[in-house]
Coordinates of C-alpha atoms and ligand atoms in Angstrom, one line a residue:
M141 CA 96.9 145.7 84.3
N142 CA 99.7 143.2 82.8
Q143 CA 99.8 144.0 79.0
N144 CA 100.0 140.7 78.3
K145 CA 97.8 139.1 80.9
I146 CA 96.3 136.4 79.5
T147 CA 92.3 136.0 79.6
A148 CA 89.2 133.5 78.7
E149 CA 89.3 135.8 75.6
T150 CA 92.9 134.9 74.7
I151 CA 92.7 131.2 75.4
R152 CA 89.3 131.2 73.3
A153 CA 91.2 132.7 70.2
M154 CA 93.9 130.3 70.6
K155 CA 91.9 128.0 68.6
A156 CA 91.6 130.6 65.7
R157 CA 95.3 131.3 65.7
G158 CA 96.1 127.1 65.4
K159 CA 98.0 127.8 68.7
K160 CA 97.3 124.5 71.1
V161 CA 96.6 125.1 74.9
A162 CA 99.3 123.8 77.4
A163 CA 97.5 123.4 81.2
L164 CA 98.0 122.2 84.4
T165 CA 97.2 122.2 87.8
A166 CA 98.5 124.5 90.6
Y167 CA 97.0 124.5 94.2
D168 CA 99.7 126.8 96.1
F169 CA 101.6 130.0 95.4
P170 CA 105.2 128.3 94.4
M171 CA 103.3 125.6 91.8
T172 CA 101.3 128.5 90.1
R173 CA 104.5 130.8 90.0
L174 CA 107.0 128.2 88.8
L175 CA 103.8 126.9 86.1
D176 CA 103.6 131.1 84.9
E177 CA 107.4 131.5 84.7
V178 CA 107.7 128.6 82.3
G179 CA 104.6 130.0 79.8
I180 CA 101.9 127.7 80.7
P181 CA 99.0 129.6 79.6
F182 CA 96.2 128.1 81.6
I183 CA 96.6 126.8 85.4
L184 CA 93.9 125.0 86.8
V185 CA 93.3 124.8 90.6
G186 CA 91.4 121.6 90.4
D187 CA 89.0 120.0 92.6
S188 CA 91.8 117.1 92.2
L189 CA 93.5 118.4 95.2
G190 CA 91.2 116.6 97.1
M191 CA 93.3 113.4 96.2
V192 CA 96.7 115.1 95.0
V193 CA 97.2 117.3 98.2
L194 CA 94.7 116.7 100.8
G195 CA 94.3 112.6 100.8
H196 CA 90.7 112.1 99.8
P197 CA 89.9 109.2 97.5
D198 CA 87.9 111.3 95.0
T199 CA 87.4 114.4 94.5
T200 CA 83.8 114.3 96.0
H201 CA 85.6 115.6 99.3
V202 CA 86.9 119.0 98.9
T203 CA 84.6 122.0 100.0
M204 CA 84.2 125.5 98.8
A205 CA 86.1 126.6 102.1
E206 CA 89.1 124.5 100.9
M207 CA 89.0 125.7 97.1
E208 CA 88.7 129.2 98.3
H209 CA 91.9 129.0 100.5
H210 CA 93.8 127.2 97.9
V211 CA 92.9 130.0 94.9
R212 CA 93.9 132.4 97.4
A213 CA 97.3 131.2 97.8
A214 CA 97.6 130.6 93.8
A215 CA 95.9 133.9 93.3
R216 CA 99.2 135.3 95.3
A217 CA 101.2 134.4 92.5
K218 CA 99.7 137.0 90.2
P219 CA 100.3 135.0 87.2
R220 CA 100.3 136.3 83.8
A221 CA 98.2 132.8 83.0
L222 CA 94.8 132.6 83.5
L223 CA 93.7 130.9 86.5
V224 CA 90.7 128.8 86.6
A225 CA 89.3 127.6 89.9
D226 CA 87.2 123.9 89.7
M227 CA 83.7 124.5 91.4
P228 CA 83.8 121.4 93.8
Y229 CA 81.1 118.7 94.4
R230 CA 77.7 119.9 95.0
S231 CA 78.6 123.8 94.8
Y232 CA 76.8 124.4 91.3
E233 CA 73.4 122.0 92.2
T234 CA 71.0 125.2 91.6
V235 CA 71.6 128.1 89.6
A236 CA 71.4 130.9 92.3
R237 CA 73.9 128.3 94.1
S238 CA 76.2 128.3 91.3
V239 CA 76.1 131.9 90.8
K240 CA 76.9 132.6 94.5
N241 CA 79.5 130.1 94.4
A242 CA 81.2 131.0 91.6
N243 CA 81.8 134.9 92.7
R244 CA 83.3 133.0 96.0
L245 CA 85.9 131.9 93.6
V246 CA 86.2 135.1 91.9
V247 CA 86.5 137.0 95.5
A248 CA 88.8 134.4 96.0
G249 CA 91.2 135.3 93.2
A250 CA 90.0 132.9 90.3
E251 CA 89.9 134.3 87.0
A252 CA 87.3 132.1 85.4
V253 CA 85.5 128.9 86.8
K254 CA 85.3 125.1 86.0
A255 CA 82.4 122.9 86.1
E256 CA 81.5 119.7 85.4
G257 CA 78.6 118.4 83.1
G258 CA 76.5 120.0 80.1
R259 CA 73.1 120.2 79.3
E260 CA 72.2 119.1 82.7
I261 CA 73.6 122.4 84.1
I262 CA 73.3 124.6 81.3
G263 CA 71.1 127.0 83.4
Q264 CA 74.0 127.2 85.9
V265 CA 76.3 127.8 82.5
R266 CA 74.1 130.7 81.5
A267 CA 74.0 132.0 84.8
I268 CA 77.9 132.5 85.4
V269 CA 78.1 133.6 82.3
A270 CA 75.9 136.1 82.9
A271 CA 77.3 137.4 85.5
G272 CA 80.3 138.1 83.6
I273 CA 82.3 135.2 85.0
P274 CA 84.2 133.4 82.0
F275 CA 83.1 129.5 82.2
C276 CA 85.4 126.4 81.2
G277 CA 83.2 123.1 80.4
H278 CA 84.1 119.6 81.5
L279 CA 82.8 116.6 79.3
G280 CA 83.1 112.9 79.7
M281 CA 84.3 111.1 82.8
L282 CA 83.2 113.8 85.3
P283 CA 85.5 112.5 88.5
Q284 CA 83.0 114.1 91.0
H285 CA 80.6 111.5 89.3
V286 CA 82.9 108.8 90.6
R287 CA 81.3 106.9 93.5
E288 CA 77.5 106.4 91.1
E289 CA 79.7 105.4 88.0
G290 CA 81.7 103.1 89.9
G291 CA 85.0 104.0 88.4
Y292 CA 86.7 106.2 86.1
H293 CA 85.0 104.5 82.4
V294 CA 86.8 106.1 78.9
K295 CA 83.3 107.7 77.9
G296 CA 82.2 107.6 73.9
K297 CA 82.5 104.1 73.0
K298 CA 78.4 103.6 72.7
E299 CA 76.9 105.4 70.0
P300 CA 74.5 107.2 73.0
E301 CA 76.9 108.3 74.8
H302 CA 78.9 109.8 71.8
Q303 CA 75.4 111.4 70.7
A304 CA 75.2 112.9 74.3
L305 CA 78.8 114.2 74.2
L306 CA 78.5 116.1 70.8
A307 CA 75.0 117.2 72.1
D308 CA 76.6 118.5 75.6
A309 CA 79.5 120.3 73.8
D310 CA 77.1 122.7 71.4
A311 CA 75.2 123.3 75.0
L312 CA 78.4 124.6 76.2
V313 CA 79.1 126.0 73.4
A314 CA 75.7 128.2 72.8
A315 CA 75.4 129.2 76.6
G316 CA 78.8 131.0 76.5
A317 CA 81.7 128.8 77.4
F318 CA 85.0 130.1 76.3
A319 CA 86.8 125.8 75.9
I320 CA 85.9 122.9 77.2
V321 CA 88.2 119.9 79.2
L322 CA 87.4 116.6 77.6
E323 CA 88.6 113.8 80.1
L324 CA 89.0 109.8 79.3
V325 CA 86.9 110.6 76.0
T326 CA 87.6 107.9 73.2
A327 CA 90.5 109.9 70.6
P328 CA 88.1 109.3 67.6
V329 CA 85.0 111.5 69.2
A330 CA 87.5 114.1 71.1
G331 CA 88.9 114.5 67.7
E332 CA 85.0 115.2 66.2
I333 CA 84.1 117.5 69.0
S334 CA 87.7 119.7 68.2
R335 CA 87.0 119.6 64.7
R336 CA 82.7 120.4 65.3
I337 CA 83.0 123.4 67.6
P338 CA 84.7 126.9 68.1
I339 CA 86.7 126.9 71.4
P340 CA 89.3 124.9 72.4
T341 CA 88.7 121.6 73.9
I342 CA 91.5 120.7 76.4
G343 CA 92.2 116.9 76.8
I344 CA 93.3 114.5 79.0
G345 CA 93.4 110.9 78.2
A346 CA 91.1 111.6 75.1
G347 CA 94.0 111.9 72.5
T348 CA 96.0 113.9 70.4
D349 CA 93.4 115.7 68.3
C350 CA 92.6 118.4 71.1
D351 CA 93.1 121.7 71.2
G352 CA 94.9 121.5 74.0
Q353 CA 96.1 118.9 76.8
I354 CA 96.0 119.2 80.7
L355 CA 97.3 117.4 83.1
V356 CA 97.4 116.8 87.2
T357 CA 100.8 118.4 87.7
P358 CA 102.1 116.4 90.3
D359 CA 101.1 113.2 87.8
L360 CA 103.3 114.4 85.1
L361 CA 106.1 114.9 87.6
G362 CA 106.1 111.7 89.3
M363 CA 105.3 112.9 92.7
L364 CA 102.4 110.1 93.8
P365 CA 104.7 107.2 93.3
W366 CA 101.9 105.4 95.1
F367 CA 99.5 105.4 92.3
S368 CA 100.0 104.7 88.5
L369 CA 97.6 106.0 85.6
K370 CA 97.3 105.0 82.0
H371 CA 96.8 107.9 80.5
V372 CA 100.2 109.5 82.1
K373 CA 103.9 108.5 82.0
P374 CA 105.5 111.1 84.7
R375 CA 108.6 112.4 83.0
L376 CA 109.8 112.8 85.7
N377 CA 110.6 110.8 89.2
A378 CA 110.3 113.6 91.9
A379 CA 109.3 111.1 94.8
E380 CA 112.1 109.4 94.6
Q381 CA 114.6 112.7 93.7
M382 CA 113.3 113.8 96.7
R383 CA 113.7 110.5 99.4
A384 CA 117.2 110.4 97.9
V385 CA 117.6 114.1 98.9
I386 CA 115.8 113.6 101.9
R387 CA 117.8 110.2 103.0
G388 CA 121.3 112.6 102.4
W389 CA 120.4 115.7 105.1
I390 CA 119.3 112.9 107.2
D391 CA 122.7 111.1 107.2
N392 CA 124.9 114.9 107.6
V393 CA 122.6 115.4 110.6
N394 CA 123.4 111.9 111.9
A395 CA 126.9 112.5 110.8
S396 CA 127.3 115.8 112.2
R397 CA 125.8 114.7 115.6
T398 CA 128.9 112.8 116.6
R399 CA 131.9 114.1 118.3
Ligands
KIV289 O1 90.5 118.3 89.4 C1 91.3 118.8 87.8 O2 92.7 118.7 88.1 C2 90.9 118.5 86.5 C3 91.7 118.3 85.8 C4 92.1 116.9 85.9 C5 91.3 118.7 84.2 O3 89.8 118.6 86.6

């Protein structure tokens, strides 16, 4: 094995070393390879693929078979980064199902799994960790619950929500999670959780006091010009650059046809 291979333990230990965790999503071989070549330590095959690759309105449409397909593609890049796979909607409803499906993602090439929730899935988290599969938590806005919640709402504003987030974070730590994604959590609450727990928090729309940050790569690169998000300002207008290149190529093709 590559001596420099990044494991879940490496990510966990980054907090004690004062190192921030920069994490991005990838859904296929070329993006995984590109992210790995620039040194991202944590690559997530997110179920966001349902929206940003497959064109669904939310992540609840993603199946295990689709996750396995994309994890296999990403794993072919053999990244030095830790390759984490999302457990899709309803794939971890029971303890037995969660271990079986986490194993399927590992067989496809994942080195760790992530699932959404805290105390309500703690039996599943314990069982996945006991099966030897590193587990990353996900608290705050849980995209797999978007339909019952009626949208993407910031969490932690109300005191009961704040207390629930602290209790969920503690429970995930006790169950053996190596890191926790905090999505759309108020910055003060995300900061409080980050100071409270020994494992890294990786924020998305959760302020700058987290131990790391994660973004959906197509959002960062401006590949989805049809949607705008409050928590990310694209650093490239990839969609417009691609359109310009393709228009130029079409013009060349059309020009070369004339005799
Ligand atoms: O599915 C995903 O890409 C995610 C990130 C937004 C954290 O869970």
